[in-house]
mmCIF file with all atom_site columns, C-alpha atoms and ligand atoms in Angstrom:
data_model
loop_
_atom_site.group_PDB
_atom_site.id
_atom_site.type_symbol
_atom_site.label_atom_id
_atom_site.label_alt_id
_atom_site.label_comp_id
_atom_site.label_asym_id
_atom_site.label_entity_id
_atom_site.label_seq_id
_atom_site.pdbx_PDB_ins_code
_atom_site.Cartn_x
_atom_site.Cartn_y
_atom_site.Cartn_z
_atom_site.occupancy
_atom_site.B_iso_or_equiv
_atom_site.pdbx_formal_charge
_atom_site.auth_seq_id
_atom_site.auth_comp_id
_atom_site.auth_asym_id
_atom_site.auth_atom_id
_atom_site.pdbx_PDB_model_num
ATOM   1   C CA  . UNK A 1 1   ? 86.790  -109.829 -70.185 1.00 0.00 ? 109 UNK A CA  1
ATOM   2   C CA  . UNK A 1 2   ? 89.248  -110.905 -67.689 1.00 0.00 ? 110 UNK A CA  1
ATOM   3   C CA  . UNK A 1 3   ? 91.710  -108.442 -66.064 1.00 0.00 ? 111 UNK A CA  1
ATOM   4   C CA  . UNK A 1 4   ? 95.198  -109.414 -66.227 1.00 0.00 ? 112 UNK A CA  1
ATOM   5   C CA  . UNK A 1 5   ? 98.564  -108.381 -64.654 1.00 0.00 ? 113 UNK A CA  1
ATOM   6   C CA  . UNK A 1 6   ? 100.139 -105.912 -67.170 1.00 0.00 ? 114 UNK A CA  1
ATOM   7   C CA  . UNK A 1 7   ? 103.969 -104.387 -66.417 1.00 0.00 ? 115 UNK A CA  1
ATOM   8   C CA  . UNK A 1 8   ? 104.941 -101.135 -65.928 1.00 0.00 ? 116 UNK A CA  1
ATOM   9   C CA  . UNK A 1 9   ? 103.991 -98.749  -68.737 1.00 0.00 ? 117 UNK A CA  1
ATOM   10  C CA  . UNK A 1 10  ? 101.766 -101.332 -70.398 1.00 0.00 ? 118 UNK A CA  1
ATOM   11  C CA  . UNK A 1 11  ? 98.254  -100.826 -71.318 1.00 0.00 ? 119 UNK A CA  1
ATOM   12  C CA  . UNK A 1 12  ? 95.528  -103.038 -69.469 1.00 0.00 ? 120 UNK A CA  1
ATOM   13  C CA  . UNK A 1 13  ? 92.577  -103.166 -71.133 1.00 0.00 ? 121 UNK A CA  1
ATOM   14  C CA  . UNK A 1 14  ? 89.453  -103.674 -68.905 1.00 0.00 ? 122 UNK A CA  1
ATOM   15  C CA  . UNK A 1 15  ? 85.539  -103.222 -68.589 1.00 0.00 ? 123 UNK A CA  1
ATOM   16  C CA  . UNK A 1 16  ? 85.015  -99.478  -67.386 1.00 0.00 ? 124 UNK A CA  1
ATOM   17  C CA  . UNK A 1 17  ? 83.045  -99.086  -64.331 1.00 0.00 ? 125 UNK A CA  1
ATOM   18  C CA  . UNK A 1 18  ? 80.839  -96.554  -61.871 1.00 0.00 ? 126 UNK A CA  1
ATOM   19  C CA  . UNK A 1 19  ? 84.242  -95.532  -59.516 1.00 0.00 ? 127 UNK A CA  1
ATOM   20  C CA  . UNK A 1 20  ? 86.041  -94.595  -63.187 1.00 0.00 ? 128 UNK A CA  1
ATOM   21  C CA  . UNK A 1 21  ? 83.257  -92.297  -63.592 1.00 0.00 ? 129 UNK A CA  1
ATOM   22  C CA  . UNK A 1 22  ? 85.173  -88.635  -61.883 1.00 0.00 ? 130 UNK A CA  1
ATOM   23  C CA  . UNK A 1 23  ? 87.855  -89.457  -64.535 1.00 0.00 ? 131 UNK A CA  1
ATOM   24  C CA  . UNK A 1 24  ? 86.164  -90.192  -67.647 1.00 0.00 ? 132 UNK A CA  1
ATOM   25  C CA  . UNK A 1 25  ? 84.055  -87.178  -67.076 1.00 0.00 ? 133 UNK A CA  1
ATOM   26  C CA  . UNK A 1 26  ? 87.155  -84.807  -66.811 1.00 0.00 ? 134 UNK A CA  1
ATOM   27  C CA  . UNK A 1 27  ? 88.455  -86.321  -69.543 1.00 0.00 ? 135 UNK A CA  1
ATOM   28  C CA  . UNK A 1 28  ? 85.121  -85.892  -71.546 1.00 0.00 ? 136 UNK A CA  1
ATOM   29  C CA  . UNK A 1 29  ? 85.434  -82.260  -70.856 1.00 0.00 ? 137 UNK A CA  1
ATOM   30  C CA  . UNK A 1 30  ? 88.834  -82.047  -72.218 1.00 0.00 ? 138 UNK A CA  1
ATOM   31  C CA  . UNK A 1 31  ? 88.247  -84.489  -75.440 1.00 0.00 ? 139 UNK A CA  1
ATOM   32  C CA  . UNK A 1 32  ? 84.891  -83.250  -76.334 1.00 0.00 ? 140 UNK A CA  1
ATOM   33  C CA  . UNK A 1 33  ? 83.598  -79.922  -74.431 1.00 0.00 ? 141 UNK A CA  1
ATOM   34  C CA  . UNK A 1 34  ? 80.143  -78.886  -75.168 1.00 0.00 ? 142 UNK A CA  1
ATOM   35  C CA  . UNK A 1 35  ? 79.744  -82.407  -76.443 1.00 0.00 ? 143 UNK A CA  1
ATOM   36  C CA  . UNK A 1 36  ? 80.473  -83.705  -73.141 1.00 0.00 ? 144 UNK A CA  1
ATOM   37  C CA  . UNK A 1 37  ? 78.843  -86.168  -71.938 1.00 0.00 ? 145 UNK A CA  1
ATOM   38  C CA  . UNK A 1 38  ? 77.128  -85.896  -68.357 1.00 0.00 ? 146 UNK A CA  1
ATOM   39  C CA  . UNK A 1 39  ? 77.611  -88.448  -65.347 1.00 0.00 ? 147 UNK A CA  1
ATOM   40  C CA  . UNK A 1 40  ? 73.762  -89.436  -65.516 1.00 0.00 ? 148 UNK A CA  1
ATOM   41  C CA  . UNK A 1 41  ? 74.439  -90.222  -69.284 1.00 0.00 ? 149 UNK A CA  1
ATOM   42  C CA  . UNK A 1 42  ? 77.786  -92.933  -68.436 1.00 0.00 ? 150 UNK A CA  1
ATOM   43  C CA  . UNK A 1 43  ? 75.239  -94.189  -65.359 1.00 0.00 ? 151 UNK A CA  1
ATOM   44  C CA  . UNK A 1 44  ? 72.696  -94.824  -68.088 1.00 0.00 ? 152 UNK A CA  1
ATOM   45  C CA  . UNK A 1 45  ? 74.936  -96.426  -70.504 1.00 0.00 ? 153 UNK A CA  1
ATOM   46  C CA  . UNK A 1 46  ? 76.660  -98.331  -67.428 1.00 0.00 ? 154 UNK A CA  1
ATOM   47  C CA  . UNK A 1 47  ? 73.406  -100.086 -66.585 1.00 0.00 ? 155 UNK A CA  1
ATOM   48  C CA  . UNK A 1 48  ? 71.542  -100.702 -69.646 1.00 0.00 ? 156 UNK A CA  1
ATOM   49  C CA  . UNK A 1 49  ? 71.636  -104.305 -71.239 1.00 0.00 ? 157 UNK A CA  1
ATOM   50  C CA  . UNK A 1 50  ? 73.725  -105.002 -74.315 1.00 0.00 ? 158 UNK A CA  1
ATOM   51  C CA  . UNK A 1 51  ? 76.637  -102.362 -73.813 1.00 0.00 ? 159 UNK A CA  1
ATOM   52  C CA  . UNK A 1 52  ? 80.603  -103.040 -73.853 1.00 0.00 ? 160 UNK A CA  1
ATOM   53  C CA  . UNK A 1 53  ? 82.520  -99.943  -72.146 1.00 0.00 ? 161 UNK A CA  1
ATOM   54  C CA  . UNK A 1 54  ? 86.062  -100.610 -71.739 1.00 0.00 ? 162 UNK A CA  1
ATOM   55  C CA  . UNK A 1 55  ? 89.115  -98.572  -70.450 1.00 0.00 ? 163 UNK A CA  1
ATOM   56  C CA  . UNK A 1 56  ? 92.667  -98.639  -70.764 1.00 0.00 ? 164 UNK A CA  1
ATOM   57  C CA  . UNK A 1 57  ? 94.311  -97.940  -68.273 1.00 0.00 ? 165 UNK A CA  1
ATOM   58  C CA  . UNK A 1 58  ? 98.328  -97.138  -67.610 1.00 0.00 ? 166 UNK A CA  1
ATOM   59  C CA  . UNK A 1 59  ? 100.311 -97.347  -64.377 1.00 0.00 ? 167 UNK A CA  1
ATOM   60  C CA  . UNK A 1 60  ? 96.994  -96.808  -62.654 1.00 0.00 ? 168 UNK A CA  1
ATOM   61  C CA  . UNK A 1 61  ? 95.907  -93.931  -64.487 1.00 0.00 ? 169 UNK A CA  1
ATOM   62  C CA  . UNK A 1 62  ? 92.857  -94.140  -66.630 1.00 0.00 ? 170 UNK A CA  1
ATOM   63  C CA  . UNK A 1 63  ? 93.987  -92.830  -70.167 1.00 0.00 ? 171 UNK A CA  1
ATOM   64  C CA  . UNK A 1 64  ? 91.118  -93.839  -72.642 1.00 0.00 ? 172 UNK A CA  1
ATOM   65  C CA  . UNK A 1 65  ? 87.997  -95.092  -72.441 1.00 0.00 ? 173 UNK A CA  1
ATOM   66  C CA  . UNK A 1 66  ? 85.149  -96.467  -75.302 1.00 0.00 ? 174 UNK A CA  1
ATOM   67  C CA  . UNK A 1 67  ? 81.591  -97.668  -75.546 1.00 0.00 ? 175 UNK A CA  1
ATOM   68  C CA  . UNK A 1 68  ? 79.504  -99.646  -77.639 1.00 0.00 ? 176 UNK A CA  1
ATOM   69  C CA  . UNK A 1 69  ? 75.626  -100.674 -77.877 1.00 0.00 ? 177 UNK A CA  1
ATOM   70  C CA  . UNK A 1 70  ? 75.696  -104.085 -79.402 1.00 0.00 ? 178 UNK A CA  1
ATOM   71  C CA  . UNK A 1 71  ? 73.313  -105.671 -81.606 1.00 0.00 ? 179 UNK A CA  1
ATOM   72  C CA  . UNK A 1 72  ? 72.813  -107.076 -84.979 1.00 0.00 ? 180 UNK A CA  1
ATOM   73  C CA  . UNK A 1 73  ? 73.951  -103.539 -86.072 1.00 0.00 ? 181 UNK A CA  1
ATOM   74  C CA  . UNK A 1 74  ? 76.703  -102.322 -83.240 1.00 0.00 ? 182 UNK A CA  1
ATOM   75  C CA  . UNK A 1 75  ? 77.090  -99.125  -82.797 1.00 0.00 ? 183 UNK A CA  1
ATOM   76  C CA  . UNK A 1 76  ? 79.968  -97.142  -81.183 1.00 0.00 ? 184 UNK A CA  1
ATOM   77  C CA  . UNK A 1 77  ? 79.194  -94.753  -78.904 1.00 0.00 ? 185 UNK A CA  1
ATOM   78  C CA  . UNK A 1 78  ? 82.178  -93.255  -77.622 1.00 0.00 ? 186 UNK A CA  1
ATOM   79  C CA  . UNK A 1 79  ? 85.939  -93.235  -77.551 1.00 0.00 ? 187 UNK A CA  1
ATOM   80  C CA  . UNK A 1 80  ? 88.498  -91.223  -76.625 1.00 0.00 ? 188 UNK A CA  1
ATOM   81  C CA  . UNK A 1 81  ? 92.334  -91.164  -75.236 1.00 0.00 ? 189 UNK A CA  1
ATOM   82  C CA  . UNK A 1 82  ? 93.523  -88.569  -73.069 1.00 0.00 ? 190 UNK A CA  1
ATOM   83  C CA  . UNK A 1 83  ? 95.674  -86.238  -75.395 1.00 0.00 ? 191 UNK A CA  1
ATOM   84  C CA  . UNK A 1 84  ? 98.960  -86.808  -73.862 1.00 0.00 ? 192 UNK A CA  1
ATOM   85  C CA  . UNK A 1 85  ? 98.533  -90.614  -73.883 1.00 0.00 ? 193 UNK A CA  1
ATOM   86  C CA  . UNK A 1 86  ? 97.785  -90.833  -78.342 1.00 0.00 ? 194 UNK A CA  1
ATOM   87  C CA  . UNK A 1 87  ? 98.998  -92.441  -81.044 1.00 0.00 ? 195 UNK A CA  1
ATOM   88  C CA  . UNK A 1 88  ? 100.210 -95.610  -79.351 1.00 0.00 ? 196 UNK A CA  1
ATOM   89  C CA  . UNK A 1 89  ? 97.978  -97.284  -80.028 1.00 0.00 ? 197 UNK A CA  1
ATOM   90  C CA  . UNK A 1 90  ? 95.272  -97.306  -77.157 1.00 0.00 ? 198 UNK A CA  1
ATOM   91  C CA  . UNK A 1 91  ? 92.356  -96.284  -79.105 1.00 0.00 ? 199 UNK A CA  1
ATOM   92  C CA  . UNK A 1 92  ? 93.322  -99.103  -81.522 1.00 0.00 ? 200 UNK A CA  1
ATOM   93  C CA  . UNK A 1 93  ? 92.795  -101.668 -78.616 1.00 0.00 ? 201 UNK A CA  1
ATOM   94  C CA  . UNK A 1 94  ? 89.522  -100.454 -78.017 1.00 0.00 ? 202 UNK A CA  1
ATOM   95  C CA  . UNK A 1 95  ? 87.692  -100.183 -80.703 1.00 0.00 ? 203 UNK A CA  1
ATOM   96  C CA  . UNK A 1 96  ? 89.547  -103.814 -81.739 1.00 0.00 ? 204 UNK A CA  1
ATOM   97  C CA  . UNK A 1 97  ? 87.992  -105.192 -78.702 1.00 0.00 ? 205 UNK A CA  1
ATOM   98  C CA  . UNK A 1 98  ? 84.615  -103.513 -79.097 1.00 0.00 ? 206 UNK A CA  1
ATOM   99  C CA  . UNK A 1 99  ? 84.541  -105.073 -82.635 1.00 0.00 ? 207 UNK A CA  1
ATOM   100 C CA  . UNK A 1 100 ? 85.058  -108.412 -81.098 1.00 0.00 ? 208 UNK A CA  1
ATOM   101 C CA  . UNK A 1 101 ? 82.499  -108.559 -78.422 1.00 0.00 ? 209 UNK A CA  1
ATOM   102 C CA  . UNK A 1 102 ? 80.229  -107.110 -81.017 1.00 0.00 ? 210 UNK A CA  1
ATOM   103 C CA  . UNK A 1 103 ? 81.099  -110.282 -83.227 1.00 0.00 ? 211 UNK A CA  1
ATOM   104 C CA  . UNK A 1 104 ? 80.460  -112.181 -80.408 1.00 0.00 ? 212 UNK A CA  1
ATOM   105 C CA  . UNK A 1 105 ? 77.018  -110.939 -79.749 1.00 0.00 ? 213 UNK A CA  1
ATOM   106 C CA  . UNK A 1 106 ? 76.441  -111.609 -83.777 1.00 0.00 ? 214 UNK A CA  1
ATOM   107 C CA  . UNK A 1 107 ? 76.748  -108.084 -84.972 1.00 0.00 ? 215 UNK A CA  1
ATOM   108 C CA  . UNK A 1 108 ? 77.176  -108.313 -88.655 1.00 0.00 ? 216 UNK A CA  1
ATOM   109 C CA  . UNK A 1 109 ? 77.997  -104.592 -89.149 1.00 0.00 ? 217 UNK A CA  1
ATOM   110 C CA  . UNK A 1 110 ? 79.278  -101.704 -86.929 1.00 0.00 ? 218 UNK A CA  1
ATOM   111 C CA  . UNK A 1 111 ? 78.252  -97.795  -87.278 1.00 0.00 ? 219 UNK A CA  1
ATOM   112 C CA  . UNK A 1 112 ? 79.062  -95.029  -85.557 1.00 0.00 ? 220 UNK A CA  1
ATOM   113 C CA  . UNK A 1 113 ? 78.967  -90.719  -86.378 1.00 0.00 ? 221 UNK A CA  1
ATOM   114 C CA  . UNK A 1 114 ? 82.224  -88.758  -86.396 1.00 0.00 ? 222 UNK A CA  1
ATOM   115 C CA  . UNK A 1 115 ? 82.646  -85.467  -86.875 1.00 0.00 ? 223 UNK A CA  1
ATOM   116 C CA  . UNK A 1 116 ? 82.510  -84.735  -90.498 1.00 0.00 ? 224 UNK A CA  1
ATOM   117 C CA  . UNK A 1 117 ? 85.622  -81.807  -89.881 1.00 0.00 ? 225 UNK A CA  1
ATOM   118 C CA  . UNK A 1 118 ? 87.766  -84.647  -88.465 1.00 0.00 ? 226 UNK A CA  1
ATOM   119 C CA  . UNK A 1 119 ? 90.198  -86.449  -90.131 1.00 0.00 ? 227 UNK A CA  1
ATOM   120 C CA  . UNK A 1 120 ? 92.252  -87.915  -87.160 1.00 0.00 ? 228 UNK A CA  1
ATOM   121 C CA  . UNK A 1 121 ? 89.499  -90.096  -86.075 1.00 0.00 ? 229 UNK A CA  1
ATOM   122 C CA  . UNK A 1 122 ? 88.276  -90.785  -89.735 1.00 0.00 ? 230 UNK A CA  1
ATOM   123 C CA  . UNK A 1 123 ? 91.501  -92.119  -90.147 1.00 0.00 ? 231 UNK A CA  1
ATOM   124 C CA  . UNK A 1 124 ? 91.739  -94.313  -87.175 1.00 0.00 ? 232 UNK A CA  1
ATOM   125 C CA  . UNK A 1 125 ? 88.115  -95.856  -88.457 1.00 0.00 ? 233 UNK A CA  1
ATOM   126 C CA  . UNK A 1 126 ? 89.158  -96.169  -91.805 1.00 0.00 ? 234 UNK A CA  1
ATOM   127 C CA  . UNK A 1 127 ? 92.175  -98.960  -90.844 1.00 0.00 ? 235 UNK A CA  1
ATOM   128 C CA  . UNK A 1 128 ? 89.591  -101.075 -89.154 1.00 0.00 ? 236 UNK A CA  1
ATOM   129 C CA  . UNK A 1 129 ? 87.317  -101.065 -92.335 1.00 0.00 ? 237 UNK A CA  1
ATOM   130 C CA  . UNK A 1 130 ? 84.884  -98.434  -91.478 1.00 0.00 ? 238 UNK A CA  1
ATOM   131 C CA  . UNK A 1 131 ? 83.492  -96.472  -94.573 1.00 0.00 ? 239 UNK A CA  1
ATOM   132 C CA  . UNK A 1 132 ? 81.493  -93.380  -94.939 1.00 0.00 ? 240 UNK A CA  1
ATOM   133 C CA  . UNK A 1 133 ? 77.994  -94.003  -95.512 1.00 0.00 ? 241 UNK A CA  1
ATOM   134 C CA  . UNK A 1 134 ? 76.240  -90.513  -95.455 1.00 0.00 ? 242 UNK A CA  1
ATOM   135 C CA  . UNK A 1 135 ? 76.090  -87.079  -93.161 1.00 0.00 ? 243 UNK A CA  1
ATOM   136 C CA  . UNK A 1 136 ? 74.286  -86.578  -90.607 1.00 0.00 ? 244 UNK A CA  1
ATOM   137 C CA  . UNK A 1 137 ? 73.480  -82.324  -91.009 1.00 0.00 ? 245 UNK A CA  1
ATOM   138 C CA  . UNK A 1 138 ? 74.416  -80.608  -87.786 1.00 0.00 ? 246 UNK A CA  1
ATOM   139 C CA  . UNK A 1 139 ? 74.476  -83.445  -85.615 1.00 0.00 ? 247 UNK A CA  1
ATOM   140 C CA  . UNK A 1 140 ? 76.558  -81.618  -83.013 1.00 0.00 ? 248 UNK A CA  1
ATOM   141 C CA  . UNK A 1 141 ? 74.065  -79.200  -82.775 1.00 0.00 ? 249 UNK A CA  1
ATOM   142 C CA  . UNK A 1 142 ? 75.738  -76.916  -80.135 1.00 0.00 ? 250 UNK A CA  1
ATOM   143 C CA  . UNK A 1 143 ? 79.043  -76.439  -82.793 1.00 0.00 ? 251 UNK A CA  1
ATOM   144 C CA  . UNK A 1 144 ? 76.786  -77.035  -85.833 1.00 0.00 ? 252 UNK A CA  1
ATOM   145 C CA  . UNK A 1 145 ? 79.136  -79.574  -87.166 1.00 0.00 ? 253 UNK A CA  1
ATOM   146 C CA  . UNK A 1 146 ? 78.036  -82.076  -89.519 1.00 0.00 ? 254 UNK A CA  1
ATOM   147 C CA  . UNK A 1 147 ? 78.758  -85.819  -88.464 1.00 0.00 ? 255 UNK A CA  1
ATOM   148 C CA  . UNK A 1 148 ? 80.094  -88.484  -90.757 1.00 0.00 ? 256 UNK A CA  1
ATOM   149 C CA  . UNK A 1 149 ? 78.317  -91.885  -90.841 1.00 0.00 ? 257 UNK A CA  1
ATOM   150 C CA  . UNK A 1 150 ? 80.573  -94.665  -90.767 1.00 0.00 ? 258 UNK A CA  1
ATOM   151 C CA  . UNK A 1 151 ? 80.143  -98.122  -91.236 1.00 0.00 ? 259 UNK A CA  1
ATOM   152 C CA  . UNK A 1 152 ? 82.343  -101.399 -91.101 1.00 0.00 ? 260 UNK A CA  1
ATOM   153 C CA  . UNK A 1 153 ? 80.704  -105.132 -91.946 1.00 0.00 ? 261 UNK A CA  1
ATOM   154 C CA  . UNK A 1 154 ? 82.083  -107.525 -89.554 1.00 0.00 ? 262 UNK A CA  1
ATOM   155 C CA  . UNK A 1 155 ? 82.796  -111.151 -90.111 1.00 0.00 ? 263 UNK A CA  1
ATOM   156 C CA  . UNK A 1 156 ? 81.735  -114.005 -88.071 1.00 0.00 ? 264 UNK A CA  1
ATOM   157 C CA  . UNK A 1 157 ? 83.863  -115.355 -85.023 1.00 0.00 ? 265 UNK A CA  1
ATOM   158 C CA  . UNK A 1 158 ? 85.486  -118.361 -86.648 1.00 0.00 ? 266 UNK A CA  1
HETATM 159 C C1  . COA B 2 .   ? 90.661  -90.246  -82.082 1.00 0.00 ? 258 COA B C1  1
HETATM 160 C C2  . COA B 2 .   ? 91.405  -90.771  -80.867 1.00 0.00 ? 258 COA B C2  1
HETATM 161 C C3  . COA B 2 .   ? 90.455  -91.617  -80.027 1.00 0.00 ? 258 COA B C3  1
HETATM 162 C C4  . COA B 2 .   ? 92.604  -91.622  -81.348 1.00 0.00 ? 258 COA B C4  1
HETATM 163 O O1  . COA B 2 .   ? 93.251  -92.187  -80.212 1.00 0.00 ? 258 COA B O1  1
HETATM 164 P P1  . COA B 2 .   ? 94.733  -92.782  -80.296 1.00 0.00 ? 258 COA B P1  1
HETATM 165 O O2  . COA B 2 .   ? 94.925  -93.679  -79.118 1.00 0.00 ? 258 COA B O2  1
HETATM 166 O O3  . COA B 2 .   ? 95.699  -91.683  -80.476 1.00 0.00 ? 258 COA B O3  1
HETATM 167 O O4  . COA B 2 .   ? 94.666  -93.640  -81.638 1.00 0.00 ? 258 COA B O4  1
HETATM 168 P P2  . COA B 2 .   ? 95.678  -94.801  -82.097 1.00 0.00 ? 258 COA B P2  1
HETATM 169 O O5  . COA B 2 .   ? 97.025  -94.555  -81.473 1.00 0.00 ? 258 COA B O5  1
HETATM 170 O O6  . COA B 2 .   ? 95.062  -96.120  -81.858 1.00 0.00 ? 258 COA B O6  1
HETATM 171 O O7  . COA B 2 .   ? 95.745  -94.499  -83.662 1.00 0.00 ? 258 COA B O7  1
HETATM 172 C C5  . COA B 2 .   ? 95.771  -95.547  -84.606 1.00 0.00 ? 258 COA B C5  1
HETATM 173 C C6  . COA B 2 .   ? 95.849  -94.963  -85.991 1.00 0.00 ? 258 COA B C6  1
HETATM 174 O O8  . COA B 2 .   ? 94.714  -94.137  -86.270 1.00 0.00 ? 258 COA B O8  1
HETATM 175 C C7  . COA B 2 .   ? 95.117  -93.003  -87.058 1.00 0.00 ? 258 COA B C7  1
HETATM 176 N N1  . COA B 2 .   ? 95.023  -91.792  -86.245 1.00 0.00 ? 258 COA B N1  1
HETATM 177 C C8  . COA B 2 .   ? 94.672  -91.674  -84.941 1.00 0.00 ? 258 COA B C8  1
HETATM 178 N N2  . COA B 2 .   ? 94.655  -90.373  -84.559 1.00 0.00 ? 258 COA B N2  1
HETATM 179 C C9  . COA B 2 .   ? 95.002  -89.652  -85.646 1.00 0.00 ? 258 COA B C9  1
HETATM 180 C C10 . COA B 2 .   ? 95.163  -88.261  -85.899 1.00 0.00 ? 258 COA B C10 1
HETATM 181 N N3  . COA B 2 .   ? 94.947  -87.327  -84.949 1.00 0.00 ? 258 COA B N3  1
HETATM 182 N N4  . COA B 2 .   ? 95.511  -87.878  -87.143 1.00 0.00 ? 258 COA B N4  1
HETATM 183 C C11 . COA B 2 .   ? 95.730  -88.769  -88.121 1.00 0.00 ? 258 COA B C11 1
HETATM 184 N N5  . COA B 2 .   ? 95.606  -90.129  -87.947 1.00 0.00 ? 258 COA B N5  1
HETATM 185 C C12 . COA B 2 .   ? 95.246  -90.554  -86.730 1.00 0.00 ? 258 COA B C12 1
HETATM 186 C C13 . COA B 2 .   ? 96.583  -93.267  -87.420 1.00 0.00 ? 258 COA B C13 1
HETATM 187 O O9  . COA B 2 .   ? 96.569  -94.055  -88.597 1.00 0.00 ? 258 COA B O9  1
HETATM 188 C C14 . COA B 2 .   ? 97.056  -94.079  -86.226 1.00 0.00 ? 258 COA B C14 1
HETATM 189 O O10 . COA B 2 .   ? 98.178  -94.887  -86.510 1.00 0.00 ? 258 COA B O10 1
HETATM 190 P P3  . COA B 2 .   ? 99.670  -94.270  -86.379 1.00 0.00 ? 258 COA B P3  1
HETATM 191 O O11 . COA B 2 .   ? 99.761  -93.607  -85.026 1.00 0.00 ? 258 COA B O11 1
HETATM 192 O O12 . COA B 2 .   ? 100.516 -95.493  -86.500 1.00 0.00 ? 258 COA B O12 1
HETATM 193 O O13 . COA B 2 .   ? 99.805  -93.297  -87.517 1.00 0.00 ? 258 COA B O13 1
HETATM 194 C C15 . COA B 2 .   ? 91.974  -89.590  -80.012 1.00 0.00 ? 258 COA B C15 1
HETATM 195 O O14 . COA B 2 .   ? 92.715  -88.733  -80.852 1.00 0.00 ? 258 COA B O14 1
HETATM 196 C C16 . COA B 2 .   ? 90.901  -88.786  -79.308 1.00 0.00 ? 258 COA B C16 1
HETATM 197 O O15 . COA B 2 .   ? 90.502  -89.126  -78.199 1.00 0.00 ? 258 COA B O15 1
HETATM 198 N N6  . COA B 2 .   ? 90.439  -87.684  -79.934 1.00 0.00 ? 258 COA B N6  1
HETATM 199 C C17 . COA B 2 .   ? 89.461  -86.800  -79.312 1.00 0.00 ? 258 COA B C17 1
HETATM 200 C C18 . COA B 2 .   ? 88.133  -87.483  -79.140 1.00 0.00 ? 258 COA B C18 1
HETATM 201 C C19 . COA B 2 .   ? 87.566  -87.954  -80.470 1.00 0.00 ? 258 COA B C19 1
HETATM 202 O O16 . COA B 2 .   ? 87.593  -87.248  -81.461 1.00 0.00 ? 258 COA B O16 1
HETATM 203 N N7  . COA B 2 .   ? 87.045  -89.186  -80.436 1.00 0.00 ? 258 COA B N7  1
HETATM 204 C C20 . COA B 2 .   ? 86.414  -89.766  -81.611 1.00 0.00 ? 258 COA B C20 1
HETATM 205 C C21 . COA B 2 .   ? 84.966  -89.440  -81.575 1.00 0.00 ? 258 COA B C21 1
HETATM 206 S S1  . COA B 2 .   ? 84.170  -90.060  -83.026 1.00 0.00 ? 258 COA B S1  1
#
């Protein structure tokens, strides 16, 4: 993905990287508490083959972030937007781009869990063709909240 010029207040979408790290992680707190994810967990996911993490960032400041392993079957690992950055639209660019480079690494289909007790996000999935596919019991153990499977068949790059 090439990084491009963007003016002021526009999003620039771009691969996430190790010195975004001391952001995402405070914004992991924030989006997902107990759920958070740790630094040695991005620094994994950073290095291992076959991953897309992107960010989108604003006037400098880092205001989402997402994460997918790709294969045949891609699965999304992560998003979020920082809460006073939503609904324009950012997490929308991410998960549109982490469909394409999916596609482009021949994923037919996408998955990914969301919290059964949440419709925002369930929503958001739902408008890029994502359907629920079964529950995963008490897959956020520490809240004991069920997850949603989701899954969305992708097409071929044409
Ligand atoms: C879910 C999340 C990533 C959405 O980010 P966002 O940038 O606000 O999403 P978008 O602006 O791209 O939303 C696109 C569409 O998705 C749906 N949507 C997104 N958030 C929604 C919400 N809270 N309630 C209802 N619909 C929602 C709407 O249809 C929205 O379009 P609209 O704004 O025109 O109505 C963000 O709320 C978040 O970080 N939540 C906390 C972390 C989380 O739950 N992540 C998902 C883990 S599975």
């Amino acid at each position: 993905m090439t990084e491009q010029a963007t003016a002021a207040g526009e999003p620039l979408l771009r691969p996430l990287r190790q010195d975004d790290l001391d952001r995402v992680l405070q914004l992991e707190l924030e989006l997902f508490g107990s759920g958070a994810w740790t630094h040695g967990m991005f620094v994994e996911e950073l290095r291992a083959p076959h991953r897309c993490y992107l960010a989108v960032e604003v006037d400098g400041e880092l205001v989402g972030y997402a994460g997918a392993n790709l294969g045949e079957e891609s699965h999304v690992m992560t998003i979020g937007v920082a809460p006073h950055a939503r609904r324009r639209g950012y997490a929308s660019r991410l998960l549109s781009a982490l469909m394409t480079e999916a596609r482009r690494h021949g994923a037919t289909s996408m998955v990914l869990e969301v919290r059964a007790d949440d419709d925002g996000p369930q929503q958001l999935y739902r408008r890029f063709g994502f359907e629920p596919i079964g529950i995963r019991r008490n897959y956020y153990q520490l809240e004991g909240v069920d997850a949603l499977v989701m899954r969305a068949e992708l097409a071929p790059l044409g």
